[in-house]
Amino acid sequence: ATMHIKKYLFKCLHRLQKGPGYTYKELLVWYCDNTNTHGPKRIICEGPKKKAMWFVLTLLFTSLVCWQWGVFIRTYLSWEVSVSL
């Protein structure tokens, strides 16, 4: 049991010194491999021209979704509220 604890503590110490052990590129590749959306998967799987096209399309449509959320939130917050007790 003490050997397992010693090994666990050694791993924890190593992780604290090194960090989580993942670079941003590794995390991006993992996300692209494991997502259900079409764009990110193709960013890492296709040739260089298609990668660029899929990157631009994914960025474009992500920004459109964020813009639409902003419009919805701004519209929702602009409604007047009256409270009477």
Coordinates of N, CA, C and O in Angstrom, one line a residue, residues 19-49:
G19 N 3.2 20.8 -15.0 CA 1.9 21.2 -15.5 C 1.1 20.1 -15.9 O 1.5 18.9 -15.7
P20 N 0.0 20.3 -16.6 CA -0.9 19.2 -16.9 C -0.3 18.3 -18.0 O -0.7 17.2 -18.2
G21 N 0.8 18.7 -18.7 CA 1.4 17.9 -19.7 C 0.8 18.0 -21.1 O 1.1 17.2 -22.0
Y22 N -0.1 18.9 -21.4 CA -0.7 19.1 -22.7 C -0.3 20.5 -23.2 O -0.5 21.5 -22.5
T23 N 0.1 20.5 -24.5 CA 0.2 21.8 -25.1 C -1.1 22.2 -25.7 O -2.0 21.4 -25.8
Y24 N -1.2 23.5 -26.1 CA -2.4 23.9 -26.7 C -2.7 23.2 -28.0 O -3.8 22.9 -28.4
K25 N -1.6 22.9 -28.8 CA -1.8 22.1 -30.0 C -2.3 20.7 -29.8 O -3.2 20.3 -30.5
E26 N -1.8 20.1 -28.7 CA -2.3 18.7 -28.4 C -3.8 18.8 -28.0 O -4.6 17.9 -28.4
L27 N -4.1 19.8 -27.2 CA -5.5 19.9 -26.8 C -6.4 20.2 -28.0 O -7.5 19.7 -28.1
L28 N -6.0 21.0 -28.9 CA -6.7 21.3 -30.1 C -6.9 20.1 -31.0 O -8.0 19.8 -31.5
V29 N -5.9 19.3 -31.2 CA -6.0 18.1 -32.0 C -6.9 17.1 -31.3 O -7.7 16.5 -31.9
W30 N -6.8 17.0 -29.9 CA -7.7 16.1 -29.2 C -9.2 16.5 -29.4 O -10.1 15.7 -29.7
Y31 N -9.4 17.9 -29.3 CA -10.8 18.4 -29.5 C -11.3 18.1 -30.9 O -12.4 17.6 -31.1
C32 N -10.4 18.3 -31.9 CA -10.8 18.1 -33.3 C -11.1 16.7 -33.5 O -12.0 16.3 -34.3
D33 N -10.4 15.8 -32.9 CA -10.6 14.3 -33.1 C -11.9 13.8 -32.4 O -12.5 12.9 -32.9
N34 N -12.3 14.5 -31.3 CA -13.4 13.9 -30.5 C -14.7 14.7 -30.6 O -15.6 14.4 -29.9
T35 N -14.7 15.7 -31.4 CA -15.9 16.5 -31.5 C -16.9 15.9 -32.5 O -16.5 15.1 -33.4
N36 N -18.2 16.3 -32.4 CA -19.2 15.8 -33.3 C -19.4 16.8 -34.4 O -20.2 16.4 -35.4
T37 N -18.9 18.0 -34.3 CA -19.1 18.9 -35.4 C -18.2 18.6 -36.6 O -17.1 18.0 -36.4
H38 N -18.6 19.1 -37.8 CA -17.8 18.7 -39.0 C -16.6 19.5 -39.2 O -15.6 18.9 -39.7
G39 N -16.6 20.8 -39.0 CA -15.5 21.6 -39.3 C -14.2 21.3 -38.6 O -13.2 21.0 -39.3
P40 N -14.2 21.2 -37.3 CA -12.9 20.9 -36.6 C -12.3 19.6 -37.0 O -11.0 19.5 -37.1
K41 N -13.1 18.6 -37.2 CA -12.5 17.3 -37.6 C -11.7 17.4 -38.9 O -10.7 16.9 -39.1
R42 N -12.3 18.2 -39.9 CA -11.7 18.3 -41.2 C -10.5 19.3 -41.1 O -9.7 19.2 -42.0
I43 N -10.4 20.1 -40.1 CA -9.2 21.0 -40.0 C -8.0 20.2 -39.9 O -6.9 20.6 -40.4
I44 N -8.0 19.1 -39.1 CA -6.8 18.3 -38.9 C -6.7 17.1 -39.8 O -5.6 16.6 -39.9
C45 N -7.7 16.7 -40.6 CA -7.7 15.5 -41.4 C -7.4 15.8 -42.9 O -7.0 14.9 -43.6
E46 N -7.7 17.0 -43.4 CA -7.7 17.2 -44.8 C -6.3 17.8 -45.2 O -5.4 18.0 -44.4
G47 N -6.1 18.0 -46.5 CA -4.9 18.6 -47.1 C -4.8 20.1 -46.7 O -5.8 20.6 -46.1
P48 N -3.7 20.7 -47.0 CA -3.5 22.1 -46.6 C -4.5 23.1 -47.1 O -4.9 24.0 -46.4
K49 N -4.9 23.0 -48.4 CA -5.9 23.9 -48.9 C -7.3 23.7 -48.2 O -8.0 24.7 -47.9

